[in-house]
JSON list of C-alpha atoms in Angstrom, two decimals:
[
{"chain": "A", "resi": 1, "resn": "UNK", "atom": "CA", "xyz": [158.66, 148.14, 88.61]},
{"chain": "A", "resi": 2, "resn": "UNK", "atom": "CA", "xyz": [159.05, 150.32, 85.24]},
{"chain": "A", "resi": 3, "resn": "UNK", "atom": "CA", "xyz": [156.82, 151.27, 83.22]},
{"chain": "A", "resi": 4, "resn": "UNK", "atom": "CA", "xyz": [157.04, 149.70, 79.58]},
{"chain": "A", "resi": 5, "resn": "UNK", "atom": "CA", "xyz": [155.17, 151.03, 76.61]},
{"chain": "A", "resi": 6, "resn": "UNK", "atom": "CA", "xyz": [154.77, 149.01, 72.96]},
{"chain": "A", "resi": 7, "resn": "UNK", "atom": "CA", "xyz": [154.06, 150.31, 69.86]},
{"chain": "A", "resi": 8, "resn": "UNK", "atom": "CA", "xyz": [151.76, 149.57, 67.53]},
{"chain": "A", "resi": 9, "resn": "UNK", "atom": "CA", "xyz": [149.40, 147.61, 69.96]},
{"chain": "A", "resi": 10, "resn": "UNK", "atom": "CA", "xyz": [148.42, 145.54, 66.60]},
{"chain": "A", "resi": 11, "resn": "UNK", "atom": "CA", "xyz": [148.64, 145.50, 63.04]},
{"chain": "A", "resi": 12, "resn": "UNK", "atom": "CA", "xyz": [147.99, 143.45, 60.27]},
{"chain": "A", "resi": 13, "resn": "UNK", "atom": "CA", "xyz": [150.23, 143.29, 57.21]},
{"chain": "A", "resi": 14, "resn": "UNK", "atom": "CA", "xyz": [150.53, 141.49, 54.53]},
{"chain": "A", "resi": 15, "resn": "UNK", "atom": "CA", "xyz": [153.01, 138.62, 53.68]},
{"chain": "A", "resi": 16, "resn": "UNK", "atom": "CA", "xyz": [156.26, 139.81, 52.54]},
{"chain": "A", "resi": 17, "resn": "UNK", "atom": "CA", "xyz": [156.70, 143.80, 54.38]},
{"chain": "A", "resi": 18, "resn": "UNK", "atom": "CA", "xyz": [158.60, 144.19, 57.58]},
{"chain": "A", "resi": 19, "resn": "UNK", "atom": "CA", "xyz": [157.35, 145.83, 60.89]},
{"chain": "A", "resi": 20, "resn": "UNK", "atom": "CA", "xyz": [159.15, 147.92, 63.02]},
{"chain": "A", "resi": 21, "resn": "UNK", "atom": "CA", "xyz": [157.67, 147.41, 66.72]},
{"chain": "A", "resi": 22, "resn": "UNK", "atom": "CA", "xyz": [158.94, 149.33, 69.32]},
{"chain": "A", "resi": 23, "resn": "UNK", "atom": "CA", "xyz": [159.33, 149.27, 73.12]},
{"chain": "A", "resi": 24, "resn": "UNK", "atom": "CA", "xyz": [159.54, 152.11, 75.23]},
{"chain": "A", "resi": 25, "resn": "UNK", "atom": "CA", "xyz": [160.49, 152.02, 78.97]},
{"chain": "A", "resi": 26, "resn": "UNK", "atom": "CA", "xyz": [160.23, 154.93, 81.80]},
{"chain": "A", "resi": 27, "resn": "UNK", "atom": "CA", "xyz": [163.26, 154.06, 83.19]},
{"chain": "A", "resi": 28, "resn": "UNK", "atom": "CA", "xyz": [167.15, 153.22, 82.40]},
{"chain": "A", "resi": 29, "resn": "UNK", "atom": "CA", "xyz": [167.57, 149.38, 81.80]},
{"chain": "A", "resi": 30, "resn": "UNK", "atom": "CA", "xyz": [170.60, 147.56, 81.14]},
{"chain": "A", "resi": 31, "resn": "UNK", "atom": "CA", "xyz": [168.85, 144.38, 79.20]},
{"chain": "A", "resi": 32, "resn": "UNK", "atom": "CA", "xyz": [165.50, 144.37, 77.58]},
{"chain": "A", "resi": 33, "resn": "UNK", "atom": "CA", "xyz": [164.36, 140.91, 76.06]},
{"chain": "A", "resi": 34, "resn": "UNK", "atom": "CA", "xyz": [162.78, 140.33, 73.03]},
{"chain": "A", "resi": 35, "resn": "UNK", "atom": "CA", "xyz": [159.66, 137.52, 72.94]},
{"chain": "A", "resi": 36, "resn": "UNK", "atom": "CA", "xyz": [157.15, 135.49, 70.52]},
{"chain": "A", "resi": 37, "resn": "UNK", "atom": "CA", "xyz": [153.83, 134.25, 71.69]},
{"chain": "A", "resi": 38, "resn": "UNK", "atom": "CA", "xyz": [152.74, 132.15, 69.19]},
{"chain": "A", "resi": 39, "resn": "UNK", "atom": "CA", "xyz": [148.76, 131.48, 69.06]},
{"chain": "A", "resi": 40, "resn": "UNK", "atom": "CA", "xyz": [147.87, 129.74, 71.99]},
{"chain": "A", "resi": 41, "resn": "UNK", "atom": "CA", "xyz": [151.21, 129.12, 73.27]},
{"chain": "A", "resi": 42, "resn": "UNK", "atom": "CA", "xyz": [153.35, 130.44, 75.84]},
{"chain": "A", "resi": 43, "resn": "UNK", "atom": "CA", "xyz": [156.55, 132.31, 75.65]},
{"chain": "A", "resi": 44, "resn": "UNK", "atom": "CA", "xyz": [159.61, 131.87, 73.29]},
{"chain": "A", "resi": 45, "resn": "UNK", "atom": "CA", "xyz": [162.98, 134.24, 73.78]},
{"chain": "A", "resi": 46, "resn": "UNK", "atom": "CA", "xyz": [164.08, 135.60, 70.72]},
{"chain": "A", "resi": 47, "resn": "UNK", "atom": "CA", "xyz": [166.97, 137.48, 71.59]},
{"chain": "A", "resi": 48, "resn": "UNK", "atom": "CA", "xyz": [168.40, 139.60, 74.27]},
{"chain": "A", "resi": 49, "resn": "UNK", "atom": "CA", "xyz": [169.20, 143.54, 74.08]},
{"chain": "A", "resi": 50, "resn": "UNK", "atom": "CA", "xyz": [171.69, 145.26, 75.87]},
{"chain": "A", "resi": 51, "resn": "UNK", "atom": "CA", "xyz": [172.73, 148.73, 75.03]},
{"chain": "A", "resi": 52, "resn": "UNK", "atom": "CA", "xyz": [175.39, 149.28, 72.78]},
{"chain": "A", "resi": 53, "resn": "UNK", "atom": "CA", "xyz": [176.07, 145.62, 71.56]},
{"chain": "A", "resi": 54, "resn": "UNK", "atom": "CA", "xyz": [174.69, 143.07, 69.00]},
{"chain": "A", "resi": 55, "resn": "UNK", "atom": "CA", "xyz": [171.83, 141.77, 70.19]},
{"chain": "A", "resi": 56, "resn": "UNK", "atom": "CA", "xyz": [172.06, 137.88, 71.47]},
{"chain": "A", "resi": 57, "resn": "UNK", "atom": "CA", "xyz": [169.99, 135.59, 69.48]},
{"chain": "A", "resi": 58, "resn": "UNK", "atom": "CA", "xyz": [168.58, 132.27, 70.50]},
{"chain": "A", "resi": 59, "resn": "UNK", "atom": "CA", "xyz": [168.35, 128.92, 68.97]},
{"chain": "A", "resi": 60, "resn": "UNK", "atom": "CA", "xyz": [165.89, 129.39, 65.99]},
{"chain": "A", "resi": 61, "resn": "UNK", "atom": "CA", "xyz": [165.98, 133.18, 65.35]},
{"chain": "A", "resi": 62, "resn": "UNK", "atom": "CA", "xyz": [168.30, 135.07, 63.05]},
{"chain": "A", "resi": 63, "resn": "UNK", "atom": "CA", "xyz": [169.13, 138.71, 62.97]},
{"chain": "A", "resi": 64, "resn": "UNK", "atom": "CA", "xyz": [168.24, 138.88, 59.34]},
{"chain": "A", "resi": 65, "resn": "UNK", "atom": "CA", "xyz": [164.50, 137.77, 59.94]},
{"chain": "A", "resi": 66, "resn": "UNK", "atom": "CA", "xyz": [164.57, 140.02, 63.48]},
{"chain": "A", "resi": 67, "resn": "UNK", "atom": "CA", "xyz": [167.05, 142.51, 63.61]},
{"chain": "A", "resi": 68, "resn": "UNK", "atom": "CA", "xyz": [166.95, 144.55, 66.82]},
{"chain": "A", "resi": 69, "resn": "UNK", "atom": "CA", "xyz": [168.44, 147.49, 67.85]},
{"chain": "A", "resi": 70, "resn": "UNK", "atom": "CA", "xyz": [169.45, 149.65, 71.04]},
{"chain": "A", "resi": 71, "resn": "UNK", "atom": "CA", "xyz": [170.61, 152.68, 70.30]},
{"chain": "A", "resi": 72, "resn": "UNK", "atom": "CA", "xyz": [170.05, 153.91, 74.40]},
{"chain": "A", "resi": 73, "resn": "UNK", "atom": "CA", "xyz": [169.13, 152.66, 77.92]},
{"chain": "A", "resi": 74, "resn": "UNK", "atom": "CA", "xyz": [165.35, 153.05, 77.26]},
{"chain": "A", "resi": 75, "resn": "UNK", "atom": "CA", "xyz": [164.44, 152.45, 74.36]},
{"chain": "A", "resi": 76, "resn": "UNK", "atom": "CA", "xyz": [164.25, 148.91, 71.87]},
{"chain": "A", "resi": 77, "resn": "UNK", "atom": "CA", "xyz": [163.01, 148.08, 68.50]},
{"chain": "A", "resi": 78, "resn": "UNK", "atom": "CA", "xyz": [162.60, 144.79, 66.78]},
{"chain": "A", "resi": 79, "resn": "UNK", "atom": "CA", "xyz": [162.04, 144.21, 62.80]},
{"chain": "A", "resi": 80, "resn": "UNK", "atom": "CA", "xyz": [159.63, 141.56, 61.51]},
{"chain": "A", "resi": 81, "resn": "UNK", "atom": "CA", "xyz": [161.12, 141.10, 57.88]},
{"chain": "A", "resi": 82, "resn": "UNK", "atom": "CA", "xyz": [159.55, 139.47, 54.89]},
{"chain": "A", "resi": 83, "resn": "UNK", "atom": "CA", "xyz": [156.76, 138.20, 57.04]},
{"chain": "A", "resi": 84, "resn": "UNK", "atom": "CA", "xyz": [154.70, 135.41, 56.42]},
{"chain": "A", "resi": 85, "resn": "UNK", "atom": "CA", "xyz": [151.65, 133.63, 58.06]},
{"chain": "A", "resi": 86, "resn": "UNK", "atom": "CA", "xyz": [153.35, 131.65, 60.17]},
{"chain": "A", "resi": 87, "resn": "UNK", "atom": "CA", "xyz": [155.26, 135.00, 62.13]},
{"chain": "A", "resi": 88, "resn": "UNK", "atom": "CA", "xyz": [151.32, 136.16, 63.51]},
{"chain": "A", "resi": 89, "resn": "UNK", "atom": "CA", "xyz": [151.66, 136.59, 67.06]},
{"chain": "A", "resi": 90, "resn": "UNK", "atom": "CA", "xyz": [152.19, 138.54, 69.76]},
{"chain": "A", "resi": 91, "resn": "UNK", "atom": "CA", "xyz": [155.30, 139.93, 70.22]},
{"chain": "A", "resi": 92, "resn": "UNK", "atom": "CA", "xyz": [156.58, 141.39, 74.08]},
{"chain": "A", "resi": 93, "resn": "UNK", "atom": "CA", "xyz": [158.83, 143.07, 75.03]},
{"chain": "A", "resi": 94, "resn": "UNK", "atom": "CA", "xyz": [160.70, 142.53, 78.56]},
{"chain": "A", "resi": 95, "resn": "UNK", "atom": "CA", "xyz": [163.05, 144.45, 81.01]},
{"chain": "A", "resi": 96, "resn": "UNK", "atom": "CA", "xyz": [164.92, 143.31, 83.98]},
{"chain": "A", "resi": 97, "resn": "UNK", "atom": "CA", "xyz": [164.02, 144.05, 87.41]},
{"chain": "A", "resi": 98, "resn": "UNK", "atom": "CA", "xyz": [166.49, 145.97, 89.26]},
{"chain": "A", "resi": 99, "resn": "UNK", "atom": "CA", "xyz": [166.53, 143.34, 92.14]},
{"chain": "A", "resi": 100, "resn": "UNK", "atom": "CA", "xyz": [168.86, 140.38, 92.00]},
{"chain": "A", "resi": 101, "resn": "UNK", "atom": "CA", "xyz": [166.17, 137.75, 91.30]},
{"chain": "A", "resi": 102, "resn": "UNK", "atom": "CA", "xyz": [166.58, 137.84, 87.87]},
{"chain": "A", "resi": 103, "resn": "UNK", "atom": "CA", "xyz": [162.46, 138.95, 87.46]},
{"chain": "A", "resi": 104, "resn": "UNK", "atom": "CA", "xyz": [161.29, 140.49, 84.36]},
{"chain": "A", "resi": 105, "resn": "UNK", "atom": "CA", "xyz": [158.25, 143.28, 83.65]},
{"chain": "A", "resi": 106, "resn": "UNK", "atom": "CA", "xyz": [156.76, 143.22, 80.56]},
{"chain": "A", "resi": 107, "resn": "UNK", "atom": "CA", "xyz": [154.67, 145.17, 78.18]},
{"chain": "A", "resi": 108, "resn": "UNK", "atom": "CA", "xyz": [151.76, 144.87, 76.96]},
{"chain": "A", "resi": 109, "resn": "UNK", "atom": "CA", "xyz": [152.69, 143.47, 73.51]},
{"chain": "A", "resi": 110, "resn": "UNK", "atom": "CA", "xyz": [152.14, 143.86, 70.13]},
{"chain": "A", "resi": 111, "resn": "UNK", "atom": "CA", "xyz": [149.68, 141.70, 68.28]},
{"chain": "A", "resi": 112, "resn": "UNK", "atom": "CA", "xyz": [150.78, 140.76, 64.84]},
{"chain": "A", "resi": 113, "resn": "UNK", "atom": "CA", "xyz": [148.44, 139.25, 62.06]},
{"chain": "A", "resi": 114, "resn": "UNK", "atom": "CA", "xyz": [150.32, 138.40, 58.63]},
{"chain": "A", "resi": 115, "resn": "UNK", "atom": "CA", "xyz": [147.43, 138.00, 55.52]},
{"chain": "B", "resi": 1, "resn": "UNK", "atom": "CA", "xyz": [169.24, 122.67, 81.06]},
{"chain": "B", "resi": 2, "resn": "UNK", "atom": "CA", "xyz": [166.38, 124.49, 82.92]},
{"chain": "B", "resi": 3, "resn": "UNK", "atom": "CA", "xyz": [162.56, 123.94, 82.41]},
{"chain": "B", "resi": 4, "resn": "UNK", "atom": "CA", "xyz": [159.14, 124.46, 83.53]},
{"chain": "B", "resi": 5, "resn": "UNK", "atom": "CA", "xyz": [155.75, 121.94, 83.05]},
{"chain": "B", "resi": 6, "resn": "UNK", "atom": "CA", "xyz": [152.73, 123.03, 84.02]},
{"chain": "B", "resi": 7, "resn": "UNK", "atom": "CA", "xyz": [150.23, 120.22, 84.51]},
{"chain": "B", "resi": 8, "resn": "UNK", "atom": "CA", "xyz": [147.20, 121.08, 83.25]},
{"chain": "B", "resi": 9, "resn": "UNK", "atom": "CA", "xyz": [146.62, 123.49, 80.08]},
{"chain": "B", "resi": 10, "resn": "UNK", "atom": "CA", "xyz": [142.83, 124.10, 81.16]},
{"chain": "B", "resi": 11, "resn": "UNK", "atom": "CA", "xyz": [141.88, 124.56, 84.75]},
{"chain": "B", "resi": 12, "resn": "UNK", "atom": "CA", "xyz": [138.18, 124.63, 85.62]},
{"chain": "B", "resi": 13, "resn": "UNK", "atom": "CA", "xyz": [136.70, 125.96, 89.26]},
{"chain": "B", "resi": 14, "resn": "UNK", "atom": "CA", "xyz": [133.76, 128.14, 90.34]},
{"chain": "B", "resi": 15, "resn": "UNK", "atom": "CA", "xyz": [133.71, 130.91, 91.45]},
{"chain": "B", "resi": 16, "resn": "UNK", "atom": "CA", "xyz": [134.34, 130.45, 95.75]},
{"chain": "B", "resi": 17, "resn": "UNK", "atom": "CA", "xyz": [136.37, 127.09, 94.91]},
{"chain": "B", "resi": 18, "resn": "UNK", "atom": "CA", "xyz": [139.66, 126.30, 95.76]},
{"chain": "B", "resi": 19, "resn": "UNK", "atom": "CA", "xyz": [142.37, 127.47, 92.53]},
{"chain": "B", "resi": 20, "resn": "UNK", "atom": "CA", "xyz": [145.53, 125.15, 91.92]},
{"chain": "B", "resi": 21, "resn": "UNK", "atom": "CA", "xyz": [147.43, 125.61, 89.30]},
{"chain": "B", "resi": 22, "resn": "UNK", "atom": "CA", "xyz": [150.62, 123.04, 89.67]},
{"chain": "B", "resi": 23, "resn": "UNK", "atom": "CA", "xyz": [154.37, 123.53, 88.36]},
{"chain": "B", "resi": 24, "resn": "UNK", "atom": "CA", "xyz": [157.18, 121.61, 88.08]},
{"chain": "B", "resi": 25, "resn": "UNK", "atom": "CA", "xyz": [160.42, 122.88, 87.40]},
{"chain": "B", "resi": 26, "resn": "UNK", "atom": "CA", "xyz": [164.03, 121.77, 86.83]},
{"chain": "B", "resi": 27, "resn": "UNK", "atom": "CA", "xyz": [166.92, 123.35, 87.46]},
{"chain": "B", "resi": 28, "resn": "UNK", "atom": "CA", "xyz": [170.67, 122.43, 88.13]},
{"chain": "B", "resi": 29, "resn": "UNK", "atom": "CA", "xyz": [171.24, 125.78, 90.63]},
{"chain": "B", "resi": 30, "resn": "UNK", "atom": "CA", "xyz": [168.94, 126.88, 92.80]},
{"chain": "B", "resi": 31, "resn": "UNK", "atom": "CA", "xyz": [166.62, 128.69, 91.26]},
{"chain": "B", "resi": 32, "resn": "UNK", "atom": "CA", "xyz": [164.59, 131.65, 91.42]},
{"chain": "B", "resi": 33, "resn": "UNK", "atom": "CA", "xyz": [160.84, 130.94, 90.29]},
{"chain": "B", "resi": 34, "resn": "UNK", "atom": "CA", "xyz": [157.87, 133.25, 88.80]},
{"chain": "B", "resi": 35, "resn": "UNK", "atom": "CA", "xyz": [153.93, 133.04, 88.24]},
{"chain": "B", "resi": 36, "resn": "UNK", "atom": "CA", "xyz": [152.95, 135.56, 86.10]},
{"chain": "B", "resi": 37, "resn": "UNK", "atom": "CA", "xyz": [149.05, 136.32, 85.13]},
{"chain": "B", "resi": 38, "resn": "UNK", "atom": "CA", "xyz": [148.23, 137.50, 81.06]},
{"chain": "B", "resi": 39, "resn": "UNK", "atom": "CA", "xyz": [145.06, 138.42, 80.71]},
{"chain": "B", "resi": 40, "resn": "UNK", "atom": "CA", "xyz": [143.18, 138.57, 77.72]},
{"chain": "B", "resi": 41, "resn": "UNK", "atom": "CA", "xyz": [144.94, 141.02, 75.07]},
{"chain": "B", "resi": 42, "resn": "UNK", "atom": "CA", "xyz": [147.83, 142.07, 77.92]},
{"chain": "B", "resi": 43, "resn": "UNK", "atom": "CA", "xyz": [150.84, 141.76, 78.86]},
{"chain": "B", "resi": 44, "resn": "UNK", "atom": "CA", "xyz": [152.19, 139.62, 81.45]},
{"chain": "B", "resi": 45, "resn": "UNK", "atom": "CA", "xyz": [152.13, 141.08, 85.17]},
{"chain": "B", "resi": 46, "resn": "UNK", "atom": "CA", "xyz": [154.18, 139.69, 87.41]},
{"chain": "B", "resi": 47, "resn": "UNK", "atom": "CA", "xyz": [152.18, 137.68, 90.42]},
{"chain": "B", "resi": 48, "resn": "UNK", "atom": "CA", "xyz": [154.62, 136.59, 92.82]},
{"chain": "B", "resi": 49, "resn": "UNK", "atom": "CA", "xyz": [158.29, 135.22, 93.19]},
{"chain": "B", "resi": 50, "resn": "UNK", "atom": "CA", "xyz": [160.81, 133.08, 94.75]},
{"chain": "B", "resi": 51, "resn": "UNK", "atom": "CA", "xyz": [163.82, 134.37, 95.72]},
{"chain": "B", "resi": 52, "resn": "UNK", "atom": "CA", "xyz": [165.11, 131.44, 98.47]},
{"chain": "B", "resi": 53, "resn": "UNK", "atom": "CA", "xyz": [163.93, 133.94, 101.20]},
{"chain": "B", "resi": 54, "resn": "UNK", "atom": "CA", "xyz": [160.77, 132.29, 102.24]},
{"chain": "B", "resi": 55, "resn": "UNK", "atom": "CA", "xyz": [159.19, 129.16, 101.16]},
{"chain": "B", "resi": 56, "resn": "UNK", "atom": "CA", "xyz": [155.59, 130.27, 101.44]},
{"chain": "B", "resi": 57, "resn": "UNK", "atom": "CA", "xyz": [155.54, 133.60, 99.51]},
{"chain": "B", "resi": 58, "resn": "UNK", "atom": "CA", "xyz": [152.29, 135.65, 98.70]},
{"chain": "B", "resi": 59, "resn": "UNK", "atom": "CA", "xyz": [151.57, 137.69, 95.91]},
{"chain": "B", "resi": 60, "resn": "UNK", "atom": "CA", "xyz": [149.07, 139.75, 94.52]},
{"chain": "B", "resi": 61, "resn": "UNK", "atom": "CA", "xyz": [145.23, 139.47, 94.17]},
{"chain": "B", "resi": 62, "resn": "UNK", "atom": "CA", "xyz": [145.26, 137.14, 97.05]},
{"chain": "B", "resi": 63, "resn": "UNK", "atom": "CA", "xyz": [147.30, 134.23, 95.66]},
{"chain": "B", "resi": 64, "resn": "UNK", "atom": "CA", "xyz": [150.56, 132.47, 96.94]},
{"chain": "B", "resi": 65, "resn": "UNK", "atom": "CA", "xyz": [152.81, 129.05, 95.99]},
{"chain": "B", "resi": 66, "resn": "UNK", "atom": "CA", "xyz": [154.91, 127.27, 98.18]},
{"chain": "B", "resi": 67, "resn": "UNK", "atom": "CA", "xyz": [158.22, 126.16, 96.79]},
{"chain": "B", "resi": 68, "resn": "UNK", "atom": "CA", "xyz": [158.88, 122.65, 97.74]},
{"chain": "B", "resi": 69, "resn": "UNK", "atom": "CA", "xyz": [162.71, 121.61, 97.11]},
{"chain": "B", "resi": 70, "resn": "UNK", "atom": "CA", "xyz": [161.67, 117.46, 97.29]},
{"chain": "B", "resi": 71, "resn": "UNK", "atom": "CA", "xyz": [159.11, 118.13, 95.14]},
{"chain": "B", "resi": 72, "resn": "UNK", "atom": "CA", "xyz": [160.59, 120.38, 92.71]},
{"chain": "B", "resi": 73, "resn": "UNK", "atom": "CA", "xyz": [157.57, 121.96, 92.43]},
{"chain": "B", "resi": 74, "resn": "UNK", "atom": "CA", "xyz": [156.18, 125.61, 92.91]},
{"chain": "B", "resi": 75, "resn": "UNK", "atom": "CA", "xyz": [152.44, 125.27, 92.83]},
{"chain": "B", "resi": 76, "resn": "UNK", "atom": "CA", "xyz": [149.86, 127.86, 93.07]},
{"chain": "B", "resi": 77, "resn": "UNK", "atom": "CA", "xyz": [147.13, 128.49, 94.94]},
{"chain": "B", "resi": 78, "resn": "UNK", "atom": "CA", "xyz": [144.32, 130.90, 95.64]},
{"chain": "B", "resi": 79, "resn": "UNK", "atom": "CA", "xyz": [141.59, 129.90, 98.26]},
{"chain": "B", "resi": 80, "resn": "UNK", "atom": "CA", "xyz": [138.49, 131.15, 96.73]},
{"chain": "B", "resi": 81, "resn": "UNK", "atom": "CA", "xyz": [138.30, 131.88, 93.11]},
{"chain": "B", "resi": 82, "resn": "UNK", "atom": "CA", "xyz": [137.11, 135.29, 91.73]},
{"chain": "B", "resi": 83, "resn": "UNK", "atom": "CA", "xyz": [135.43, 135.71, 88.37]},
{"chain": "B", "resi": 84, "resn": "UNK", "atom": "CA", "xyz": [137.99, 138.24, 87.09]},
{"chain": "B", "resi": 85, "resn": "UNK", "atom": "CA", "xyz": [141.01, 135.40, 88.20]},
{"chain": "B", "resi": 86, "resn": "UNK", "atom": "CA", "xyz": [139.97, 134.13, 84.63]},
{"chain": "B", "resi": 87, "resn": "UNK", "atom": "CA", "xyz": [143.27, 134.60, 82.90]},
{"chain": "B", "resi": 88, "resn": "UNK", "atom": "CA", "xyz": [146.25, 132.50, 81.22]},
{"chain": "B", "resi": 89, "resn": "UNK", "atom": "CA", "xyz": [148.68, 131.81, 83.99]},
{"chain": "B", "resi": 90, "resn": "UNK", "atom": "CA", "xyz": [152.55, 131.18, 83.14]},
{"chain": "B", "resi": 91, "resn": "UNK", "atom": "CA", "xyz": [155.35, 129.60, 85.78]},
{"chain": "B", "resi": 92, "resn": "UNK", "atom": "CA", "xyz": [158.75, 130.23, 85.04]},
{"chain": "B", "resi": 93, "resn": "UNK", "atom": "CA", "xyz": [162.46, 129.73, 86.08]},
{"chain": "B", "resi": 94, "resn": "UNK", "atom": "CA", "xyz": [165.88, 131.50, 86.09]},
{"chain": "B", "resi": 95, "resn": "UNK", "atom": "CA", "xyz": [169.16, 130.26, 87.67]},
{"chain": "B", "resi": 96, "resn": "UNK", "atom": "CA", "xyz": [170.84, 127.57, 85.27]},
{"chain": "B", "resi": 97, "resn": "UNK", "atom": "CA", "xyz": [170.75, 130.19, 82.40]},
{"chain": "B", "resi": 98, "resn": "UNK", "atom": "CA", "xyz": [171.50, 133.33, 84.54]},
{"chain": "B", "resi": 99, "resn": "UNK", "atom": "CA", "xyz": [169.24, 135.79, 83.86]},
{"chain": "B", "resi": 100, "resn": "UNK", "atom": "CA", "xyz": [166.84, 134.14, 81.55]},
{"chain": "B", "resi": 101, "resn": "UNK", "atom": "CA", "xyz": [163.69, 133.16, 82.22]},
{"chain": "B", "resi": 102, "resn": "UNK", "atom": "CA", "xyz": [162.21, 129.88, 80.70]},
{"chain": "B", "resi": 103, "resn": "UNK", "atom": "CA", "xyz": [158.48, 129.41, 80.68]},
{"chain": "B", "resi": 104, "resn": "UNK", "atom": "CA", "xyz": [156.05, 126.64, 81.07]},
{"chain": "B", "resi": 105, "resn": "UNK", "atom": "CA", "xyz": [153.36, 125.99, 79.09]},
{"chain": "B", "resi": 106, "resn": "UNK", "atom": "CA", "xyz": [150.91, 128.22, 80.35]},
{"chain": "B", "resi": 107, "resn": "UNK", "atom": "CA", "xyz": [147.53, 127.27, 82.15]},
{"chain": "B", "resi": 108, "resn": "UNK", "atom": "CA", "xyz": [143.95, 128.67, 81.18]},
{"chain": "B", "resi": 109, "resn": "UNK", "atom": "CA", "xyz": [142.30, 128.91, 84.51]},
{"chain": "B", "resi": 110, "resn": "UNK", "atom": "CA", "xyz": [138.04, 129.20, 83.75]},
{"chain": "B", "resi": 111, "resn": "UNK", "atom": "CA", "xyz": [135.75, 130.43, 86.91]},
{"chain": "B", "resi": 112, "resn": "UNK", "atom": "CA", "xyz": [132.34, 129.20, 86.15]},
{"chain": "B", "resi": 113, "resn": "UNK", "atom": "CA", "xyz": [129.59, 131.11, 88.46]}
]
């Protein structure tokens, strides 16, 4: 499985700034996913990453709020923008196995708090 | 439209019992199905999967689910909990959306000594 790498591990910024977070993987990947863990909640997709296109957003998320980019095989980054309370979580990153079974590795995330 | 519930936010056992943590799925393909552990502060690490090979399939750290077509379920067991099993423990499914993977709701699994 590869080996996927997240920075910053956590931060806490105040309402209004964007973050940068990135996600770093050991290996060439054709899609990398982009997820919110709210609080105590379980997983939501925000959008999906493949090199060299717009990223694919789902229902609820907007590329102004969480633009992404992809500029090569390994490497992702997704922008909080004019955060507020309510966009603390964790954020993970994701890559696709390279079986046909569709399974995803993840890192170990990026823990968000918004004051 | 796949989905996932998980019965069961908070499962209690001690430490020796019997873990079962139960999932439900629905799906319009077959599908291929996921338990994945998150421990506190971490990522998620993938436990075990489906893939329509077997119907009994093992996984890691001595745990294993059983896919059950009539049942639409993909439950999971371990036969003798471990205090460091303590962890948040997702199911999942891909196959109607292709490669996307929708999660249930998670389940807190507690070992008590």
């Amino acid at each position: 499985s590869a080996v996927i790498s997240q920075k910053p591990s956590r931060d806490i910024c105040q309402r209004g700034t964007s973050l940068t977070i990135q996600c770093q993987v050991d290996s060439q990947v054709t899609m990398m996913f982009w997820y919110r863990q709210q609080p105590g909640q379980s997983l939501t997709l925000i959008a999906t990453a493949n090199q060299g296109s717009e990223a694919t957003y789902e229902s609820g998320f907007v590329i102004d709020k969480f633009p992404i980019s992809r500029p090569n095989l390994t490497f992702s980054t997704l922008t909080v923008s004019n955060m507020s309370p309510e966009d603390s979580s964790i954020y993970l990153c994701s890559v696709e196995g390279t079986g046909s079974s569709y399974e995803q590795y993840f890192g170990p995330g990026t823990r968000l708090t918004v004051t | 439209a796949q989905s996932v519930t998980q019965l069961g936010s908070h499962v209690s056992v001690s430490e020796g019992a019997l873990v079962l943590l139960r999932c439900n799925y629905s799906s319009s393909v077959p599908p291929y199905l996921f338990w994945y552990v998150q421990y506190p502060n971490q990522g998620l690490q993938l436990l075990l999967k489906y893939t329509s090979a077997a119907t009994l399939v093992k996984g890691i750290n001595g745990f294993e689910a059983e896919f059950k077509k009539s049942e639409t379920s993909f439950h999971l067991t371990k036969p003798s909990a471990h205090m460091s099993d303590a962890a948040e423990y997702f199911c999942a499914v891909s196959g109607d959306a292709g490669n996307m993977l929708t999660f249930g709701g998670g389940t807190r699994l507690m070992v008590k000594p």
